[in-house]
Short mmCIF file of C-alpha atoms and ligand atoms in Angstrom, two decimals:
data_model
loop_
_atom_site.label_atom_id
_atom_site.label_comp_id
_atom_site.label_asym_id
_atom_site.label_seq_id
_atom_site.Cartn_x
_atom_site.Cartn_y
_atom_site.Cartn_z
CA MET A 1 -8.81 25.28 44.08
CA GLY A 2 -5.35 23.66 44.27
CA LYS A 3 -2.41 24.76 42.13
CA ILE A 4 -2.27 23.05 38.72
CA ASP A 5 1.07 21.42 37.87
CA ASP A 6 3.22 23.54 35.50
CA SER A 7 4.38 20.49 33.59
CA ARG A 8 0.86 20.08 32.21
CA LEU A 9 0.79 23.49 30.62
CA TRP A 10 -0.68 22.06 27.41
CA GLU A 11 -3.65 20.56 29.27
CA ARG A 12 -4.19 23.83 31.06
CA ALA A 13 -3.92 25.73 27.81
CA ARG A 14 -6.51 23.58 26.06
CA ARG A 15 -8.92 24.11 28.90
CA VAL A 16 -8.90 27.90 28.57
CA LEU A 17 -7.74 28.70 25.02
CA PRO A 18 -9.44 27.29 21.89
CA GLY A 19 -7.09 24.55 20.69
CA GLY A 20 -4.65 25.62 23.41
CA VAL A 21 -3.34 28.53 21.36
CA SER A 22 -3.85 32.17 20.51
CA SER A 23 -3.39 31.58 16.77
CA PRO A 24 -4.24 28.32 14.95
CA VAL A 25 -0.93 27.75 13.13
CA ARG A 26 0.84 27.31 16.47
CA SER A 27 -1.18 24.28 17.45
CA PHE A 28 0.78 21.53 15.61
CA ARG A 29 -2.60 20.13 14.50
CA SER A 30 -1.42 19.12 11.04
CA VAL A 31 1.92 17.70 12.17
CA GLY A 32 0.87 15.94 15.35
CA GLY A 33 2.32 16.15 18.85
CA GLU A 34 2.12 19.03 21.28
CA PRO A 35 3.58 22.47 20.75
CA PHE A 36 6.36 23.43 23.14
CA PHE A 37 6.05 26.46 25.39
CA SER A 38 8.83 28.97 24.82
CA GLU A 39 10.55 30.52 27.77
CA ARG A 40 13.21 32.64 26.10
CA GLY A 41 14.89 33.39 22.83
CA GLU A 42 18.55 34.18 22.33
CA GLY A 43 20.06 34.96 18.92
CA PRO A 44 19.19 32.05 16.57
CA TYR A 45 17.82 29.89 19.40
CA LEU A 46 14.57 29.36 21.26
CA TYR A 47 14.50 27.66 24.67
CA ASP A 48 11.41 25.92 25.95
CA VAL A 49 10.16 25.82 29.54
CA ASP A 50 12.13 22.59 30.09
CA GLY A 51 15.35 24.24 28.95
CA LYS A 52 15.53 22.45 25.58
CA ARG A 53 17.19 24.49 22.84
CA TYR A 54 15.95 24.78 19.24
CA VAL A 55 17.57 26.39 16.21
CA ASP A 56 14.71 28.68 15.30
CA TYR A 57 13.63 29.01 11.65
CA VAL A 58 10.17 30.33 12.52
CA LEU A 59 11.44 33.52 14.16
CA SER A 60 8.00 34.47 15.43
CA TRP A 61 6.67 33.88 11.89
CA GLY A 62 8.97 36.43 10.36
CA PRO A 63 9.55 39.57 12.43
CA LEU A 64 12.89 38.63 13.97
CA ILE A 65 15.27 39.19 11.06
CA LEU A 66 18.00 40.16 13.55
CA GLY A 67 17.32 37.09 15.70
CA HIS A 68 16.03 36.99 19.27
CA GLY A 69 16.94 39.82 21.61
CA HIS A 70 19.07 41.99 19.32
CA PRO A 71 20.65 44.51 21.73
CA ALA A 72 19.69 47.57 19.68
CA VAL A 73 16.02 46.55 19.64
CA VAL A 74 15.91 45.49 23.27
CA GLU A 75 17.60 48.69 24.45
CA ALA A 76 15.25 50.85 22.39
CA VAL A 77 12.21 49.13 23.89
CA GLU A 78 13.62 49.31 27.42
CA ARG A 79 14.28 53.01 26.99
CA ALA A 80 10.77 53.56 25.65
CA THR A 81 9.13 51.72 28.57
CA ARG A 82 10.74 54.14 30.99
CA THR A 83 8.93 57.14 29.52
CA GLY A 84 5.48 55.64 29.05
CA LEU A 85 3.76 52.66 27.47
CA THR A 86 1.16 54.46 25.40
CA PHE A 87 -0.07 58.02 25.13
CA GLY A 88 -2.78 58.13 22.49
CA THR A 89 -1.04 61.17 21.00
CA PRO A 90 1.50 61.48 18.20
CA VAL A 91 5.09 60.57 19.18
CA LYS A 92 8.42 61.53 17.61
CA THR A 93 9.48 57.94 16.86
CA GLU A 94 6.31 57.51 14.79
CA VAL A 95 7.42 60.32 12.50
CA GLU A 96 10.98 58.97 12.36
CA LEU A 97 9.81 55.45 11.50
CA ALA A 98 7.43 56.78 8.85
CA GLU A 99 10.24 58.87 7.32
CA LEU A 100 12.52 55.85 7.19
CA ILE A 101 9.82 53.70 5.53
CA VAL A 102 9.13 56.40 2.95
CA ASP A 103 12.86 56.53 2.28
CA LEU A 104 13.24 52.79 1.86
CA VAL A 105 10.08 51.53 0.15
CA PRO A 106 9.69 52.72 -3.46
CA GLY A 107 5.88 52.75 -3.54
CA ILE A 108 5.32 54.60 -0.26
CA GLU A 109 5.09 58.38 0.11
CA MET A 110 2.82 58.29 3.15
CA VAL A 111 2.08 55.60 5.66
CA ARG A 112 -0.58 54.79 8.29
CA PHE A 113 0.47 52.61 11.21
CA VAL A 114 -1.80 49.84 12.50
CA SER A 115 -1.20 46.94 14.85
CA SER A 116 -1.45 43.76 12.76
CA GLY A 117 -1.07 42.50 9.22
CA THR A 118 -4.78 41.71 9.13
CA GLU A 119 -5.59 45.33 9.94
CA SER A 120 -3.21 46.58 7.27
CA THR A 121 -4.71 44.53 4.41
CA MET A 122 -8.26 45.16 5.58
CA SER A 123 -7.60 48.90 5.61
CA ALA A 124 -5.76 48.92 2.28
CA ILE A 125 -8.72 47.23 0.63
CA ARG A 126 -11.16 49.68 2.17
CA LEU A 127 -9.05 52.48 0.78
CA ALA A 128 -8.97 50.83 -2.65
CA ARG A 129 -12.74 50.42 -2.62
CA GLY A 130 -13.19 53.96 -1.35
CA VAL A 131 -11.11 55.64 -4.02
CA THR A 132 -12.20 53.53 -6.99
CA GLY A 133 -15.88 53.31 -6.05
CA ARG A 134 -15.67 49.60 -6.97
CA GLU A 135 -16.44 46.64 -4.72
CA ARG A 136 -14.79 43.48 -6.03
CA ILE A 137 -11.27 42.41 -5.17
CA LEU A 138 -9.09 39.87 -6.88
CA LYS A 139 -6.68 37.69 -4.91
CA PHE A 140 -4.70 34.52 -5.58
CA ASP A 141 -5.36 30.96 -4.41
CA GLY A 142 -3.14 30.21 -1.43
CA CYS A 143 -2.21 33.82 -0.71
CA TYR A 144 -3.10 34.76 2.83
CA HIS A 145 -3.87 38.35 3.70
CA GLY A 146 -4.93 37.96 7.31
CA HIS A 147 -8.28 36.85 8.62
CA SER A 148 -10.66 39.65 7.71
CA ASP A 149 -13.87 38.68 5.92
CA SER A 150 -12.90 39.57 2.37
CA PHE A 151 -9.76 37.43 2.38
CA LEU A 152 -10.84 34.03 3.66
CA VAL A 153 -11.40 32.65 0.19
CA ARG A 154 -9.02 29.87 -0.89
CA ALA A 155 -6.59 31.29 1.64
CA GLY A 156 -3.21 29.91 2.70
CA SER A 157 -1.53 29.77 6.13
CA GLY A 158 -3.60 28.25 8.95
CA VAL A 159 -6.70 27.93 6.77
CA ALA A 160 -4.84 25.65 4.37
CA THR A 161 -2.87 23.93 7.12
CA LEU A 162 -6.05 22.89 8.92
CA GLY A 163 -7.72 21.98 5.61
CA LEU A 164 -10.64 24.27 6.37
CA PRO A 165 -13.09 25.27 3.71
CA ASP A 166 -13.65 29.00 3.56
CA SER A 167 -14.61 30.08 7.06
CA PRO A 168 -18.16 30.04 8.40
CA GLY A 169 -19.05 33.47 9.71
CA VAL A 170 -18.02 35.26 6.55
CA PRO A 171 -21.17 36.68 4.95
CA LEU A 172 -21.72 35.24 1.49
CA SER A 173 -22.53 38.68 0.19
CA LEU A 174 -18.99 39.71 1.12
CA SER A 175 -17.05 36.64 -0.02
CA GLU A 176 -18.89 36.82 -3.34
CA LEU A 177 -17.04 40.06 -3.95
CA THR A 178 -13.70 38.26 -3.72
CA ILE A 179 -12.40 36.54 -6.82
CA SER A 180 -9.54 34.11 -6.31
CA VAL A 181 -7.44 32.88 -9.23
CA PRO A 182 -4.27 30.76 -9.52
CA PHE A 183 -0.98 32.44 -8.56
CA ASN A 184 1.34 32.98 -11.52
CA ASP A 185 -1.56 32.80 -14.00
CA LEU A 186 -1.83 36.15 -15.76
CA ASP A 187 -4.40 34.91 -18.26
CA CYS A 188 -6.84 34.20 -15.45
CA VAL A 189 -6.26 37.68 -14.08
CA ARG A 190 -6.95 39.18 -17.50
CA SER A 191 -10.12 37.20 -18.00
CA SER A 192 -11.45 38.16 -14.54
CA LEU A 193 -10.76 41.81 -15.25
CA ASP A 194 -12.56 41.43 -18.59
CA ARG A 195 -15.46 39.63 -16.99
CA TYR A 196 -16.03 42.39 -14.42
CA PRO A 197 -15.15 45.61 -16.24
CA ASP A 198 -15.01 48.60 -13.87
CA GLU A 199 -15.90 46.41 -10.89
CA ILE A 200 -12.55 45.31 -9.49
CA ALA A 201 -11.18 47.79 -6.96
CA ALA A 202 -7.90 46.02 -6.32
CA VAL A 203 -5.70 43.11 -7.22
CA ILE A 204 -3.92 42.06 -4.04
CA VAL A 205 -0.95 39.71 -4.06
CA GLU A 206 1.89 38.48 -1.91
CA PRO A 207 4.66 39.25 -4.41
CA VAL A 208 6.45 36.16 -3.11
CA MET A 209 3.86 33.72 -1.84
CA GLY A 210 4.86 32.81 1.70
CA ASN A 211 1.69 31.44 3.19
CA PHE A 212 1.51 28.29 1.12
CA GLY A 213 5.08 27.27 1.49
CA LEU A 214 7.28 29.56 -0.55
CA ILE A 215 6.29 30.09 -4.17
CA GLU A 216 8.22 32.55 -6.29
CA PRO A 217 6.54 34.80 -8.83
CA MET A 218 7.31 33.52 -12.33
CA HIS A 219 9.19 35.78 -14.66
CA GLY A 220 6.90 38.58 -15.87
CA PHE A 221 4.03 37.83 -13.45
CA LEU A 222 4.38 40.90 -11.24
CA GLU A 223 5.16 43.12 -14.24
CA GLY A 224 2.03 41.73 -15.93
CA LEU A 225 -0.09 42.52 -12.89
CA ARG A 226 1.20 46.08 -12.95
CA GLU A 227 0.30 46.42 -16.58
CA VAL A 228 -3.22 44.97 -16.44
CA THR A 229 -4.21 46.84 -13.30
CA ARG A 230 -3.03 50.11 -14.75
CA ALA A 231 -4.96 49.43 -17.94
CA THR A 232 -8.22 48.63 -16.13
CA GLY A 233 -8.16 51.13 -13.27
CA ALA A 234 -7.84 48.53 -10.50
CA LEU A 235 -5.28 49.32 -7.81
CA LEU A 236 -2.36 46.95 -7.40
CA VAL A 237 -1.75 46.09 -3.74
CA PHE A 238 1.41 44.28 -2.70
CA ASP A 239 0.95 42.50 0.59
CA GLU A 240 4.50 42.83 1.87
CA VAL A 241 3.69 41.85 5.45
CA MET A 242 6.11 38.97 5.02
CA THR A 243 8.45 40.27 2.31
CA GLY A 244 8.81 43.87 3.52
CA PHE A 245 12.38 44.60 4.71
CA ARG A 246 12.85 40.82 4.52
CA VAL A 247 13.66 39.91 0.90
CA ALA A 248 15.39 43.27 0.35
CA LEU A 249 15.60 46.53 2.27
CA GLY A 250 12.90 48.02 0.05
CA GLY A 251 10.87 44.80 0.00
CA ALA A 252 9.83 42.69 -2.99
CA GLN A 253 8.86 45.81 -4.96
CA ASP A 254 12.47 46.93 -4.77
CA LEU A 255 13.83 43.47 -5.56
CA TYR A 256 11.63 42.93 -8.63
CA GLY A 257 11.39 46.57 -9.69
CA VAL A 258 7.58 46.63 -9.77
CA VAL A 259 5.94 49.44 -7.81
CA PRO A 260 2.38 48.84 -6.57
CA ASP A 261 -0.24 51.46 -5.78
CA LEU A 262 -0.59 50.35 -2.17
CA THR A 263 1.70 48.33 0.09
CA THR A 264 0.91 46.55 3.32
CA LEU A 265 3.64 45.92 5.88
CA GLY A 266 3.96 43.96 9.13
CA LYS A 267 6.33 41.56 10.86
CA VAL A 268 9.88 43.01 10.36
CA ILE A 269 8.54 46.56 10.61
CA GLY A 270 7.79 46.09 14.32
CA GLY A 271 11.01 44.40 15.47
CA GLY A 272 8.93 41.81 17.35
CA LEU A 273 6.16 44.08 18.65
CA PRO A 274 2.68 44.31 17.09
CA VAL A 275 3.23 46.93 14.40
CA ALA A 276 1.96 46.94 10.83
CA ALA A 277 1.23 49.62 8.27
CA PHE A 278 -0.19 50.41 4.88
CA GLY A 279 1.07 53.07 2.53
CA GLY A 280 1.16 54.40 -0.98
CA SER A 281 1.25 57.63 -2.92
CA ARG A 282 0.39 60.89 -1.19
CA GLU A 283 -2.65 61.24 -3.43
CA LEU A 284 -4.08 57.88 -2.34
CA MET A 285 -3.11 58.09 1.31
CA GLU A 286 -4.64 61.54 1.71
CA GLN A 287 -7.99 59.86 1.09
CA VAL A 288 -7.59 58.24 4.54
CA ALA A 289 -9.26 60.01 7.49
CA PRO A 290 -8.76 62.67 8.76
CA THR A 291 -7.57 64.20 5.44
CA GLY A 292 -9.97 62.08 3.42
CA PRO A 293 -13.25 60.23 3.89
CA VAL A 294 -11.98 56.61 4.13
CA TYR A 295 -12.22 55.82 7.83
CA GLN A 296 -9.53 53.92 9.69
CA ALA A 297 -8.40 54.25 13.31
CA GLY A 298 -6.69 52.44 16.23
CA THR A 299 -6.12 53.12 19.93
CA LEU A 300 -2.63 51.58 19.98
CA SER A 301 -1.63 52.46 16.41
CA GLY A 302 1.80 54.12 16.33
CA ASN A 303 2.35 53.32 20.01
CA PRO A 304 5.75 54.31 21.42
CA LEU A 305 7.01 50.79 22.21
CA GLY A 306 6.25 49.41 18.77
CA MET A 307 7.66 52.48 17.09
CA ALA A 308 10.87 52.24 19.12
CA ALA A 309 11.34 48.55 18.34
CA GLY A 310 10.60 48.97 14.64
CA LEU A 311 12.79 52.03 14.28
CA ALA A 312 15.71 50.31 16.00
CA GLN A 313 15.40 47.21 13.83
CA LEU A 314 15.02 49.10 10.55
CA ARG A 315 17.95 51.38 11.43
CA VAL A 316 20.19 48.36 11.93
CA LEU A 317 19.02 46.92 8.59
CA ALA A 318 19.50 50.23 6.78
CA ARG A 319 22.99 50.62 8.23
CA GLU A 320 24.25 47.06 7.86
CA ARG A 321 22.37 45.97 4.72
CA PRO A 322 22.80 42.28 5.56
CA TYR A 323 20.79 41.03 2.58
CA ASP A 324 23.59 39.40 0.56
CA HIS A 325 24.78 37.52 3.59
CA LEU A 326 21.23 36.43 4.46
CA ALA A 327 20.56 35.25 0.92
CA ARG A 328 23.82 33.28 0.74
CA LEU A 329 23.22 31.57 4.06
CA THR A 330 19.62 30.75 3.22
CA GLY A 331 20.65 29.41 -0.18
CA ARG A 332 23.09 27.07 1.51
CA LEU A 333 20.39 25.90 3.89
CA VAL A 334 17.91 25.13 1.12
CA SER A 335 20.45 23.41 -1.10
CA GLY A 336 21.67 21.38 1.89
CA ILE A 337 18.14 20.18 2.63
CA LEU A 338 17.53 19.36 -1.03
CA ALA A 339 20.85 17.49 -1.26
CA ALA A 340 19.94 15.44 1.83
CA ALA A 341 16.60 14.57 0.22
CA GLU A 342 18.21 13.65 -3.09
CA GLU A 343 20.78 11.38 -1.41
CA ARG A 344 17.89 9.48 0.09
CA GLY A 345 15.72 9.41 -3.01
CA ILE A 346 13.09 11.64 -1.40
CA PRO A 347 11.41 13.85 -4.02
CA ALA A 348 11.76 17.49 -3.01
CA SER A 349 11.99 20.96 -4.45
CA GLY A 350 12.75 24.23 -2.77
CA ALA A 351 13.51 27.88 -3.19
CA HIS A 352 14.50 30.98 -1.28
CA VAL A 353 14.11 34.66 -1.89
CA GLY A 354 16.60 36.36 0.38
CA SER A 355 16.08 34.95 3.84
CA MET A 356 12.58 33.61 3.17
CA TRP A 357 12.58 29.99 2.11
CA GLY A 358 10.61 26.81 1.63
CA VAL A 359 10.96 23.16 0.73
CA PHE A 360 8.17 21.01 -0.71
CA PHE A 361 8.22 17.23 -0.68
CA ALA A 362 6.86 16.62 -4.16
CA GLU A 363 7.87 15.12 -7.50
CA ASP A 364 7.32 18.32 -9.46
CA PRO A 365 8.31 21.92 -8.83
CA VAL A 366 5.47 23.91 -7.24
CA HIS A 367 4.19 27.11 -8.84
CA ASP A 368 0.71 27.41 -7.36
CA TYR A 369 -1.90 26.28 -4.83
CA ASP A 370 -2.83 23.05 -6.62
CA GLY A 371 0.83 22.06 -6.93
CA ALA A 372 1.38 22.71 -3.22
CA LYS A 373 -1.70 20.68 -2.35
CA ARG A 374 -0.16 17.66 -4.11
CA THR A 375 2.93 17.60 -1.86
CA ASP A 376 3.57 14.80 0.63
CA THR A 377 2.13 16.32 3.80
CA GLU A 378 2.35 13.06 5.72
CA PHE A 379 6.07 12.78 5.15
CA PHE A 380 6.41 16.45 6.09
CA ALA A 381 4.64 15.83 9.40
CA SER A 382 7.00 13.07 10.52
CA TYR A 383 10.05 14.92 9.18
CA PHE A 384 8.93 17.99 11.15
CA ARG A 385 8.57 15.97 14.38
CA GLU A 386 11.96 14.32 13.91
CA CYS A 387 13.63 17.69 13.33
CA LEU A 388 11.95 19.10 16.41
CA GLU A 389 13.10 16.15 18.45
CA ARG A 390 16.66 17.02 17.38
CA GLY A 391 16.25 20.69 18.34
CA VAL A 392 15.47 22.20 14.94
CA PHE A 393 12.27 24.23 14.82
CA PHE A 394 10.71 24.57 11.37
CA ALA A 395 7.19 25.96 10.89
CA PRO A 396 4.69 23.28 11.96
CA SER A 397 3.04 23.18 8.54
CA PRO A 398 4.11 22.35 4.99
CA PHE A 399 2.31 25.52 3.95
CA GLU A 400 4.39 28.16 5.72
CA ALA A 401 7.62 29.84 4.69
CA GLY A 402 10.77 29.50 6.80
CA PHE A 403 13.06 32.35 7.81
CA THR A 404 16.68 32.88 8.75
CA SER A 405 18.19 35.78 10.64
CA THR A 406 21.44 37.72 10.66
CA VAL A 407 22.60 35.69 13.67
CA HIS A 408 22.15 32.33 11.99
CA GLY A 409 25.57 31.20 10.81
CA PRO A 410 27.69 28.20 9.81
CA GLU A 411 27.39 26.60 13.24
CA GLN A 412 23.59 26.53 13.17
CA LEU A 413 23.60 25.53 9.51
CA GLU A 414 25.91 22.59 10.03
CA TYR A 415 23.90 21.36 13.00
CA THR A 416 20.62 21.79 11.13
CA LEU A 417 21.76 19.84 8.08
CA MET A 418 23.03 17.01 10.25
CA ALA A 419 19.67 16.90 12.05
CA VAL A 420 17.76 17.15 8.77
CA GLY A 421 19.56 14.09 7.35
CA GLU A 422 18.84 12.06 10.47
CA ALA A 423 15.26 13.28 10.54
CA MET A 424 14.70 12.23 6.93
CA ASP A 425 16.04 8.75 7.67
CA ALA A 426 13.84 8.43 10.72
CA ALA A 427 10.77 9.83 8.97
CA ARG A 428 11.17 7.36 6.10
CA VAL A 429 11.36 4.44 8.47
CA GLY A 430 8.54 5.72 10.68
N1 HOZ B 1 0.71 35.09 9.21
C1 HOZ B 1 1.59 34.17 9.77
C2 HOZ B 1 2.20 33.26 8.81
N2 HOZ B 1 1.45 32.67 7.88
C3 HOZ B 1 1.22 33.39 10.92
C4 HOZ B 1 0.69 34.13 12.01
C5 HOZ B 1 -0.46 33.40 12.55
O1 HOZ B 1 -1.39 33.12 11.77
O2 HOZ B 1 -0.38 33.11 13.73
#
């Protein structure tokens, strides 16, 4: 068989990978066009295989808070590769990373490492079910907790982006155990807890919703969740895969001062390698095997490369505490985009929590799933393509949060806002 031309990578990809991708949100399905193939990342930029440069606001969907190729992270990984890729035994860096996490995250006294956010939420829920002896879980419309069976009910991220109903393949008997209610609606939470007394094992929430655009918790919502879960014996689980070490060094629980029973972590914790974790009080975590009966395991969990990358990244964050700078910069980005929209009479609203941000093209401010569903997704799609054309890479979906990094600065901001203005003009005409 002859060699297939490299310039047709997308054709080749679609022949051998479903939809041409290894994860649906990368496919550009809802925005049109073909995804680019990245060749390298450098600081705030991504370069594709044709050498085109993009200011990157996706940042691998969140992990790269220090930008691409931060020297401390790269050196730590290089050093780790020289002594072995994986051992299947405990390693020192695993203990050091766990100690640092326990130090930084208010609700964590013990932690179990896993390899993906999906694994972390799936395991946290098993633990919640195991210790409470209850089977139902309560989640929020538009929150996305990975793709395990229990969570694909009115989920955000790729499920919402592709407009899929809840996924085939999830046994009804399992999805029936998942209750999904509107984000920011405490009354609905209370009535579900009343309706199923002693049946709900856990209430799981993204404390800042980042998988349906960015939606902030309304004042008192997280505090209310803490109160009602405590009163009814359900565990409160904060899915901090996106917010952990991102919105503040101690995550959203530190920022809002609400401590959950269990926390799931991913993305920033691995510095760009596949690392995730779940943690909580010693009492709860000692119920996990081998100290307790709740089984959970993983061949590559706590592997030396991931641990080295995560430790290096978290050490930089703990030392430099760049959160004020990140929040200021991100605030300027969001207000710049909103100002550009206003100048052109394009209805838009937006928000940021630290360096996590989102803009909706809609008449009214968005507080939940139904509000996000009413936004102008068609305008978003052409705006996205026009931005990309100009070398600005936003998430290819109106239902994903954006991110900035410590190496994004005034130069990238100025360029982005210029491109955004042009893109809005072009998208309106188109
Ligand atoms: N969880 C990520 C953001 N919603 C995206 C990762 C993916 O689904 O590929």
